[in-house]
Amino acid sequence: MLSQLVALGVIAYLPGAVIFRAPFAERERRAALGAEERAFWGIFISLALSSTVALGLAAAEQYTFERLLAVNLAVSVLVTLLARGRLRLGAEAPRPKLTGLAPLVLIALGCWLYFPTSEYIIGGKDPGVYVNEGIQIAQRGALVTHDAQVESLPPNSRDLFISRRDNEAYYGIRFMGYFVTDPSAGTVVAQFPHLYPVWIAIGYGVDGLTGARRVVGVWSLLGVLALYFLGRRAVGALPAFAGSLLLTVHVAQVWFSRYPNSELVLQAMLLAALLAFARSHVDEDHFFGPVAATLLGLALFVRLPAVLAWAAVGGAFLSGVYVGRRPLIGFVAPAVIWIGFATWYFVTILAPYAEQPIGFVRNLRTIHLVALGASGAAIVALLTAARSAPVRVQVRRLLPVAIATVVVLAAAYAYFLRAPGGRLAVHDAFALRTYAAFYLSPYGLVAALIGFVLLVRRSFWQNPALILTVSAFALFFFYKIRVVPEHFWMARRFLPVILPASTMLIATAAFWGLETNWPRAPRARLRLAARAFIGVAFIGLLGQQYVAASHPVLSHVEYAGVIPKLEELAEQFDDEDLVIVESRAASDLHVLALPLAYIYARNVFVLSESRPDKLAFLEYLTWARTQYREIYFLGGGGTDLLSPSLAVTPVGSDRFQVPEYASTLNAYPGAVGRKEFDFGIYRFGGDLETTGSFTLDLGRMDDLHVVDFHAKERSDSDVTFRWSRDESRIVILNTSPDVRTLTIWMDDAGRPANVIPARAAVYLDEVLLGDVNVTTGFQPYVFTIPPDLAASLAERQGTADLTLLSTTWTPSEVLGGSDSRELGVRVDRVEIQ
């Protein structure tokens, strides 16, 4: 525990505090900041340094946790030596005040709300990709994974396991979210920028998988603190604290603080960067110029939408000429370096990720290009006209009015008039309405717009970067935010800037004008007290709504229990074994394959298709037996892999469930569902079955024989079975020419009277054997196999299909509830004799 605390101090505070206290760049100016903000900058400068060092080491394929600690310690010692030990701030540094309790309250509240974090380490979606990407960096020390499994694949076997894509940026897909860029070299790169995964790697170094999971909650706390300090400078301590409280308890902030995502890292980075830029560009504290440029530069390695903040900061720089501000070399020089590094990074390391935004630019229509050209010409004209004193006066007066007017009119249009049509999708057209209804409340949106107008009117020239960034993100994302009304987790693009800005602006409207001295006149005191009461009541009512929406989430841990289950599964294989997992088309088992390979270091491949080329697969197995001790298959049903020459031995099976929050459309989810994993483990090899009869007990180690059935189940009377779909298949092999009967035990499970009766047509090798009505209770249904068909099946070198065509019904449509499966009949057992 002590070593972990020391490591955290070296990573997240020591170097930043030393740099902040060093006697250069007019130390007395930053020393005059409040004690709590000085501590905040000690943390954030350390985080910026640790991020830069870790990214650099990983880009050079040299990252280790110990090297990061060593570099941070070396920087701390070097700065201390250069400062000759003069790190005391002196009398100009104010002592802690009562207002210093505000950040502590926010931290305490966040620690209660944001932990424990989810156990989302499985693949399939963005969160698992982030976590596995970070642990890969921790284990292998590089941004790009050199995957020995991919490298070892014979060229003629690659299509079995790598989903090919007709794409210039990459060869194919290893796992969902992982691109193979060069199969011969085994180079694999994950889908997303690396700064959040780098911090997962750092968390992994501090406290293993637990530390990796907690990273997102820590960054969420940092985002709340960054909003408080940014808001305190822009709108005052009271609105900043109230807005930060609203953000802290907001359901989206709470959910994503427990759920791996990079938006909350971007939130903290951008808000801190805007504060540093304001301290540098407006307050003229040159120390913060490089800090602002570094934080903005690092934001590019979190999510590409950070370019909007760069554009807004550029606009703030340009608008500064109208109030006599000039660009500072302390910001411009590091900004150029960061932009150059980011360009190289996206062109080389993360080319697959950059392909989509590049395509977006290429697909801009003429109207977009005309608008961009007009905007560029307007900027040039305004800069040229800035030489005229009368023009500068008019721009200083009119620009804030224009920005406020554009934002308000755009919001009114988006809320009241915008409708889907043509290329405009429903979720894009209604994005602002969805955001207001489910995340802010309509009157919260009105208050935020009022707060925005008040802030722009009073202090645009003191907060140009903040105001332009909020405007840019709102205009861009509410144009194409893709806010799908599937809550909470599908809509998170508003998290970095729009949501924190909304809560701060709501508090600004609620407490506007209260940051003044207490008046002496009784009536003035009464008016001020009444305004304060109204503001507190409004924030209280809105906060109560946010707390109520967040409350069900607090007792939930997404996928709790999946980690020990994965550990148990990984222990069944060793370093010399190969595990082949059925394809994404067959089941969700591929989500277990990713952590098995990239967290628990097992040799794992996922089949590209549910019906792979059997000859190519047999050739691969022949080669693989020379490389691995044992070769296993992990499946839940749906893979057509068997052949008469392939011996498969059942090893075991498992079935478990983990909690997964429900996903509802146009409503907050109100219940926790269960995600089920049901699979069998098989070993390739053993004795081949002799030709004869065929018996299959469905629901029990049947995974390699069933295709397009539902998952295994067990009835109340302890009978194992599977539900069929409208068309389901059973793979048959190694039967005798003497077989004459096919018997299937089926049951309709008591279909409701108002649905079509259960009826099943049975085909063997595309030959119709019969068509029967299926009744309630498992009963044997016997079909005659013609002699010529039996002989044909026995002579065949491959497998045959037993196909079941069933009439189906959907429980959710008839009985209500959440079971949306199309159900045919229940099948218990199949025998061919």
PDB file of N, CA and C in Angstrom, residues 479-545:
ATOM      1  N   TYR A 479     -25.361  19.282 -34.626  1.00  0.00           N
ATOM      2  CA  TYR A 479     -25.602  19.122 -36.057  1.00  0.00           C
ATOM      3  C   TYR A 479     -25.501  17.643 -36.429  1.00  0.00           C
ATOM      4  N   LYS A 480     -24.476  16.958 -35.948  1.00  0.00           N
ATOM      5  CA  LYS A 480     -24.281  15.539 -36.227  1.00  0.00           C
ATOM      6  C   LYS A 480     -23.758  14.829 -34.982  1.00  0.00           C
ATOM      7  N   ILE A 481     -24.512  14.869 -33.889  1.00  0.00           N
ATOM      8  CA  ILE A 481     -24.004  14.272 -32.649  1.00  0.00           C
ATOM      9  C   ILE A 481     -24.294  12.781 -32.561  1.00  0.00           C
ATOM     10  N   ARG A 482     -25.246  12.302 -33.356  1.00  0.00           N
ATOM     11  CA  ARG A 482     -25.676  10.905 -33.280  1.00  0.00           C
ATOM     12  C   ARG A 482     -26.150  10.560 -31.866  1.00  0.00           C
ATOM     13  N   VAL A 483     -27.000  11.407 -31.306  1.00  0.00           N
ATOM     14  CA  VAL A 483     -27.588  11.100 -30.011  1.00  0.00           C
ATOM     15  C   VAL A 483     -28.751  10.143 -30.248  1.00  0.00           C
ATOM     16  N   VAL A 484     -28.462   8.852 -30.173  1.00  0.00           N
ATOM     17  CA  VAL A 484     -29.503   7.849 -30.321  1.00  0.00           C
ATOM     18  C   VAL A 484     -30.226   7.729 -28.984  1.00  0.00           C
ATOM     19  N   PRO A 485     -31.532   7.781 -28.967  1.00  0.00           N
ATOM     20  CA  PRO A 485     -32.261   7.761 -27.678  1.00  0.00           C
ATOM     21  C   PRO A 485     -32.254   6.390 -27.025  1.00  0.00           C
ATOM     22  N   GLU A 486     -31.085   5.863 -26.824  1.00  0.00           N
ATOM     23  CA  GLU A 486     -30.884   4.579 -26.171  1.00  0.00           C
ATOM     24  C   GLU A 486     -29.951   4.853 -25.001  1.00  0.00           C
ATOM     25  N   HIS A 487     -30.452   4.954 -23.815  1.00  0.00           N
ATOM     26  CA  HIS A 487     -29.742   5.572 -22.705  1.00  0.00           C
ATOM     27  C   HIS A 487     -29.210   4.507 -21.752  1.00  0.00           C
ATOM     28  N   PHE A 488     -28.125   4.857 -21.086  1.00  0.00           N
ATOM     29  CA  PHE A 488     -27.351   6.095 -21.039  1.00  0.00           C
ATOM     30  C   PHE A 488     -26.177   6.090 -22.020  1.00  0.00           C
ATOM     31  N   TRP A 489     -25.665   4.923 -22.270  1.00  0.00           N
ATOM     32  CA  TRP A 489     -24.288   4.765 -22.728  1.00  0.00           C
ATOM     33  C   TRP A 489     -24.092   5.004 -24.217  1.00  0.00           C
ATOM     34  N   MET A 490     -25.147   5.034 -24.986  1.00  0.00           N
ATOM     35  CA  MET A 490     -24.951   5.242 -26.417  1.00  0.00           C
ATOM     36  C   MET A 490     -24.680   6.709 -26.734  1.00  0.00           C
ATOM     37  N   ALA A 491     -25.063   7.601 -25.863  1.00  0.00           N
ATOM     38  CA  ALA A 491     -24.899   9.035 -26.124  1.00  0.00           C
ATOM     39  C   ALA A 491     -23.893   9.601 -25.136  1.00  0.00           C
ATOM     40  N   ARG A 492     -22.651   9.786 -25.599  1.00  0.00           N
ATOM     41  CA  ARG A 492     -21.641  10.298 -24.687  1.00  0.00           C
ATOM     42  C   ARG A 492     -20.798  11.393 -25.322  1.00  0.00           C
ATOM     43  N   ARG A 493     -21.118  11.815 -26.533  1.00  0.00           N
ATOM     44  CA  ARG A 493     -20.291  12.810 -27.194  1.00  0.00           C
ATOM     45  C   ARG A 493     -20.437  14.191 -26.573  1.00  0.00           C
ATOM     46  N   PHE A 494     -21.478  14.395 -25.785  1.00  0.00           N
ATOM     47  CA  PHE A 494     -21.640  15.689 -25.125  1.00  0.00           C
ATOM     48  C   PHE A 494     -20.886  15.754 -23.803  1.00  0.00           C
ATOM     49  N   LEU A 495     -20.267  14.646 -23.388  1.00  0.00           N
ATOM     50  CA  LEU A 495     -19.611  14.623 -22.081  1.00  0.00           C
ATOM     51  C   LEU A 495     -18.407  15.560 -21.959  1.00  0.00           C
ATOM     52  N   PRO A 496     -17.522  15.641 -22.964  1.00  0.00           N
ATOM     53  CA  PRO A 496     -16.302  16.427 -22.738  1.00  0.00           C
ATOM     54  C   PRO A 496     -16.550  17.907 -22.480  1.00  0.00           C
ATOM     55  N   VAL A 497     -17.425  18.548 -23.242  1.00  0.00           N
ATOM     56  CA  VAL A 497     -17.586  19.998 -23.132  1.00  0.00           C
ATOM     57  C   VAL A 497     -19.036  20.405 -22.880  1.00  0.00           C
ATOM     58  N   ILE A 498     -19.972  19.831 -23.624  1.00  0.00           N
ATOM     59  CA  ILE A 498     -21.345  20.334 -23.611  1.00  0.00           C
ATOM     60  C   ILE A 498     -22.007  20.134 -22.256  1.00  0.00           C
ATOM     61  N   LEU A 499     -21.899  18.948 -21.666  1.00  0.00           N
ATOM     62  CA  LEU A 499     -22.542  18.720 -20.363  1.00  0.00           C
ATOM     63  C   LEU A 499     -21.931  19.567 -19.259  1.00  0.00           C
ATOM     64  N   PRO A 500     -20.604  19.587 -19.072  1.00  0.00           N
ATOM     65  CA  PRO A 500     -20.071  20.458 -18.014  1.00  0.00           C
ATOM     66  C   PRO A 500     -20.369  21.927 -18.260  1.00  0.00           C
ATOM     67  N   ALA A 501     -20.313  22.366 -19.524  1.00  0.00           N
ATOM     68  CA  ALA A 501     -20.660  23.757 -19.812  1.00  0.00           C
ATOM     69  C   ALA A 501     -22.118  24.029 -19.474  1.00  0.00           C
ATOM     70  N   SER A 502     -22.999  23.064 -19.758  1.00  0.00           N
ATOM     71  CA  SER A 502     -24.426  23.240 -19.461  1.00  0.00           C
ATOM     72  C   SER A 502     -24.663  23.433 -17.972  1.00  0.00           C
ATOM     73  N   THR A 503     -24.069  22.580 -17.150  1.00  0.00           N
ATOM     74  CA  THR A 503     -24.301  22.711 -15.707  1.00  0.00           C
ATOM     75  C   THR A 503     -23.711  24.004 -15.168  1.00  0.00           C
ATOM     76  N   MET A 504     -22.550  24.411 -15.682  1.00  0.00           N
ATOM     77  CA  MET A 504     -21.961  25.671 -15.227  1.00  0.00           C
ATOM     78  C   MET A 504     -22.828  26.853 -15.638  1.00  0.00           C
ATOM     79  N   LEU A 505     -23.368  26.831 -16.849  1.00  0.00           N
ATOM     80  CA  LEU A 505     -24.187  27.949 -17.329  1.00  0.00           C
ATOM     81  C   LEU A 505     -25.543  27.980 -16.632  1.00  0.00           C
ATOM     82  N   ILE A 506     -26.080  26.806 -16.281  1.00  0.00           N
ATOM     83  CA  ILE A 506     -27.316  26.777 -15.490  1.00  0.00           C
ATOM     84  C   ILE A 506     -27.089  27.476 -14.156  1.00  0.00           C
ATOM     85  N   ALA A 507     -25.990  27.143 -13.498  1.00  0.00           N
ATOM     86  CA  ALA A 507     -25.680  27.797 -12.220  1.00  0.00           C
ATOM     87  C   ALA A 507     -25.390  29.279 -12.410  1.00  0.00           C
ATOM     88  N   THR A 508     -24.801  29.646 -13.538  1.00  0.00           N
ATOM     89  CA  THR A 508     -24.553  31.064 -13.829  1.00  0.00           C
ATOM     90  C   THR A 508     -25.856  31.831 -13.886  1.00  0.00           C
ATOM     91  N   ALA A 509     -26.852  31.258 -14.582  1.00  0.00           N
ATOM     92  CA  ALA A 509     -28.161  31.918 -14.658  1.00  0.00           C
ATOM     93  C   ALA A 509     -28.825  31.978 -13.294  1.00  0.00           C
ATOM     94  N   ALA A 510     -28.672  30.917 -12.503  1.00  0.00           N
ATOM     95  CA  ALA A 510     -29.341  30.868 -11.200  1.00  0.00           C
ATOM     96  C   ALA A 510     -28.758  31.857 -10.209  1.00  0.00           C
ATOM     97  N   PHE A 511     -27.454  32.103 -10.260  1.00  0.00           N
ATOM     98  CA  PHE A 511     -26.803  32.942  -9.246  1.00  0.00           C
ATOM     99  C   PHE A 511     -26.179  34.203  -9.835  1.00  0.00           C
ATOM    100  N   TRP A 512     -26.680  34.635 -10.978  1.00  0.00           N
ATOM    101  CA  TRP A 512     -26.106  35.818 -11.615  1.00  0.00           C
ATOM    102  C   TRP A 512     -26.244  37.035 -10.705  1.00  0.00           C
ATOM    103  N   GLY A 513     -25.161  37.754 -10.529  1.00  0.00           N
ATOM    104  CA  GLY A 513     -25.181  38.980  -9.750  1.00  0.00           C
ATOM    105  C   GLY A 513     -25.030  38.795  -8.266  1.00  0.00           C
ATOM    106  N   LEU A 514     -24.916  37.557  -7.793  1.00  0.00           N
ATOM    107  CA  LEU A 514     -24.784  37.325  -6.356  1.00  0.00           C
ATOM    108  C   LEU A 514     -23.343  37.360  -5.879  1.00  0.00           C
ATOM    109  N   GLU A 515     -22.398  37.482  -6.816  1.00  0.00           N
ATOM    110  CA  GLU A 515     -20.985  37.564  -6.453  1.00  0.00           C
ATOM    111  C   GLU A 515     -20.611  39.021  -6.150  1.00  0.00           C
ATOM    112  N   THR A 516     -21.398  39.657  -5.348  1.00  0.00           N
ATOM    113  CA  THR A 516     -21.151  41.061  -4.990  1.00  0.00           C
ATOM    114  C   THR A 516     -21.141  41.191  -3.471  1.00  0.00           C
ATOM    115  N   ASN A 517     -20.692  42.348  -2.997  1.00  0.00           N
ATOM    116  CA  ASN A 517     -20.702  42.597  -1.558  1.00  0.00           C
ATOM    117  C   ASN A 517     -22.137  42.745  -1.059  1.00  0.00           C
ATOM    118  N   TRP A 518     -22.332  42.361   0.190  1.00  0.00           N
ATOM    119  CA  TRP A 518     -23.672  42.432   0.787  1.00  0.00           C
ATOM    120  C   TRP A 518     -24.085  43.901   0.913  1.00  0.00           C
ATOM    121  N   PRO A 519     -25.201  44.291   0.284  1.00  0.00           N
ATOM    122  CA  PRO A 519     -25.590  45.718   0.307  1.00  0.00           C
ATOM    123  C   PRO A 519     -26.035  46.161   1.693  1.00  0.00           C
ATOM    124  N   ARG A 520     -25.999  47.485   1.902  1.00  0.00           N
ATOM    125  CA  ARG A 520     -26.408  48.032   3.190  1.00  0.00           C
ATOM    126  C   ARG A 520     -27.907  48.309   3.252  1.00  0.00           C
ATOM    127  N   ALA A 521     -28.483  48.717   2.128  1.00  0.00           N
ATOM    128  CA  ALA A 521     -29.900  49.069   2.118  1.00  0.00           C
ATOM    129  C   ALA A 521     -30.759  47.834   2.364  1.00  0.00           C
ATOM    130  N   PRO A 522     -31.759  47.935   3.258  1.00  0.00           N
ATOM    131  CA  PRO A 522     -32.591  46.765   3.578  1.00  0.00           C
ATOM    132  C   PRO A 522     -33.293  46.190   2.351  1.00  0.00           C
ATOM    133  N   ARG A 523     -33.849  47.056   1.476  1.00  0.00           N
ATOM    134  CA  ARG A 523     -34.550  46.538   0.300  1.00  0.00           C
ATOM    135  C   ARG A 523     -33.599  45.803  -0.638  1.00  0.00           C
ATOM    136  N   ALA A 524     -32.410  46.349  -0.784  1.00  0.00           N
ATOM    137  CA  ALA A 524     -31.434  45.693  -1.643  1.00  0.00           C
ATOM    138  C   ALA A 524     -31.039  44.335  -1.064  1.00  0.00           C
ATOM    139  N   ARG A 525     -30.905  44.308   0.284  1.00  0.00           N
ATOM    140  CA  ARG A 525     -30.598  43.023   0.916  1.00  0.00           C
ATOM    141  C   ARG A 525     -31.716  42.018   0.697  1.00  0.00           C
ATOM    142  N   LEU A 526     -32.949  42.484   0.793  1.00  0.00           N
ATOM    143  CA  LEU A 526     -34.096  41.603   0.609  1.00  0.00           C
ATOM    144  C   LEU A 526     -34.150  41.067  -0.818  1.00  0.00           C
ATOM    145  N   ARG A 527     -33.907  41.970  -1.783  1.00  0.00           N
ATOM    146  CA  ARG A 527     -33.906  41.527  -3.182  1.00  0.00           C
ATOM    147  C   ARG A 527     -32.798  40.496  -3.431  1.00  0.00           C
ATOM    148  N   LEU A 528     -31.626  40.769  -2.877  1.00  0.00           N
ATOM    149  CA  LEU A 528     -30.509  39.847  -3.077  1.00  0.00           C
ATOM    150  C   LEU A 528     -30.794  38.504  -2.413  1.00  0.00           C
ATOM    151  N   ALA A 529     -31.387  38.539  -1.206  1.00  0.00           N
ATOM    152  CA  ALA A 529     -31.725  37.291  -0.516  1.00  0.00           C
ATOM    153  C   ALA A 529     -32.778  36.510  -1.295  1.00  0.00           C
ATOM    154  N   ALA A 530     -33.757  37.219  -1.872  1.00  0.00           N
ATOM    155  CA  ALA A 530     -34.800  36.550  -2.661  1.00  0.00           C
ATOM    156  C   ALA A 530     -34.209  35.899  -3.899  1.00  0.00           C
ATOM    157  N   ARG A 531     -33.299  36.602  -4.555  1.00  0.00           N
ATOM    158  CA  ARG A 531     -32.658  36.035  -5.740  1.00  0.00           C
ATOM    159  C   ARG A 531     -31.836  34.811  -5.371  1.00  0.00           C
ATOM    160  N   ALA A 532     -31.151  34.901  -4.247  1.00  0.00           N
ATOM    161  CA  ALA A 532     -30.356  33.759  -3.800  1.00  0.00           C
ATOM    162  C   ALA A 532     -31.261  32.562  -3.495  1.00  0.00           C
ATOM    163  N   PHE A 533     -32.401  32.825  -2.849  1.00  0.00           N
ATOM    164  CA  PHE A 533     -33.332  31.740  -2.526  1.00  0.00           C
ATOM    165  C   PHE A 533     -33.865  31.090  -3.799  1.00  0.00           C
ATOM    166  N   ILE A 534     -34.236  31.907  -4.777  1.00  0.00           N
ATOM    167  CA  ILE A 534     -34.741  31.366  -6.044  1.00  0.00           C
ATOM    168  C   ILE A 534     -33.662  30.526  -6.737  1.00  0.00           C
ATOM    169  N   GLY A 535     -32.437  31.056  -6.732  1.00  0.00           N
ATOM    170  CA  GLY A 535     -31.343  30.313  -7.357  1.00  0.00           C
ATOM    171  C   GLY A 535     -31.099  28.987  -6.679  1.00  0.00           C
ATOM    172  N   VAL A 536     -31.062  28.987  -5.345  1.00  0.00           N
ATOM    173  CA  VAL A 536     -30.833  27.748  -4.605  1.00  0.00           C
ATOM    174  C   VAL A 536     -31.976  26.765  -4.855  1.00  0.00           C
ATOM    175  N   ALA A 537     -33.226  27.275  -4.876  1.00  0.00           N
ATOM    176  CA  ALA A 537     -34.369  26.404  -5.120  1.00  0.00           C
ATOM    177  C   ALA A 537     -34.306  25.776  -6.510  1.00  0.00           C
ATOM    178  N   PHE A 538     -33.938  26.591  -7.497  1.00  0.00           N
ATOM    179  CA  PHE A 538     -33.865  26.079  -8.870  1.00  0.00           C
ATOM    180  C   PHE A 538     -32.783  25.015  -8.988  1.00  0.00           C
ATOM    181  N   ILE A 539     -31.599  25.311  -8.464  1.00  0.00           N
ATOM    182  CA  ILE A 539     -30.511  24.332  -8.522  1.00  0.00           C
ATOM    183  C   ILE A 539     -30.878  23.087  -7.723  1.00  0.00           C
ATOM    184  N   GLY A 540     -31.546  23.283  -6.586  1.00  0.00           N
ATOM    185  CA  GLY A 540     -31.943  22.145  -5.765  1.00  0.00           C
ATOM    186  C   GLY A 540     -32.928  21.229  -6.477  1.00  0.00           C
ATOM    187  N   LEU A 541     -33.931  21.826  -7.126  1.00  0.00           N
ATOM    188  CA  LEU A 541     -34.919  21.019  -7.847  1.00  0.00           C
ATOM    189  C   LEU A 541     -34.277  20.278  -9.017  1.00  0.00           C
ATOM    190  N   LEU A 542     -33.435  20.981  -9.750  1.00  0.00           N
ATOM    191  CA  LEU A 542     -32.775  20.342 -10.880  1.00  0.00           C
ATOM    192  C   LEU A 542     -31.825  19.250 -10.394  1.00  0.00           C
ATOM    193  N   GLY A 543     -31.072  19.560  -9.329  1.00  0.00           N
ATOM    194  CA  GLY A 543     -30.160  18.572  -8.777  1.00  0.00           C
ATOM    195  C   GLY A 543     -30.887  17.350  -8.264  1.00  0.00           C
ATOM    196  N   GLN A 544     -32.078  17.559  -7.694  1.00  0.00           N
ATOM    197  CA  GLN A 544     -32.853  16.424  -7.212  1.00  0.00           C
ATOM    198  C   GLN A 544     -33.230  15.490  -8.359  1.00  0.00           C
ATOM    199  N   GLN A 545     -33.565  16.069  -9.522  1.00  0.00           N
ATOM    200  CA  GLN A 545     -33.860  15.245 -10.690  1.00  0.00           C
ATOM    201  C   GLN A 545     -32.632  14.445 -11.124  1.00  0.00           C
TER     202      GLN A 545
END
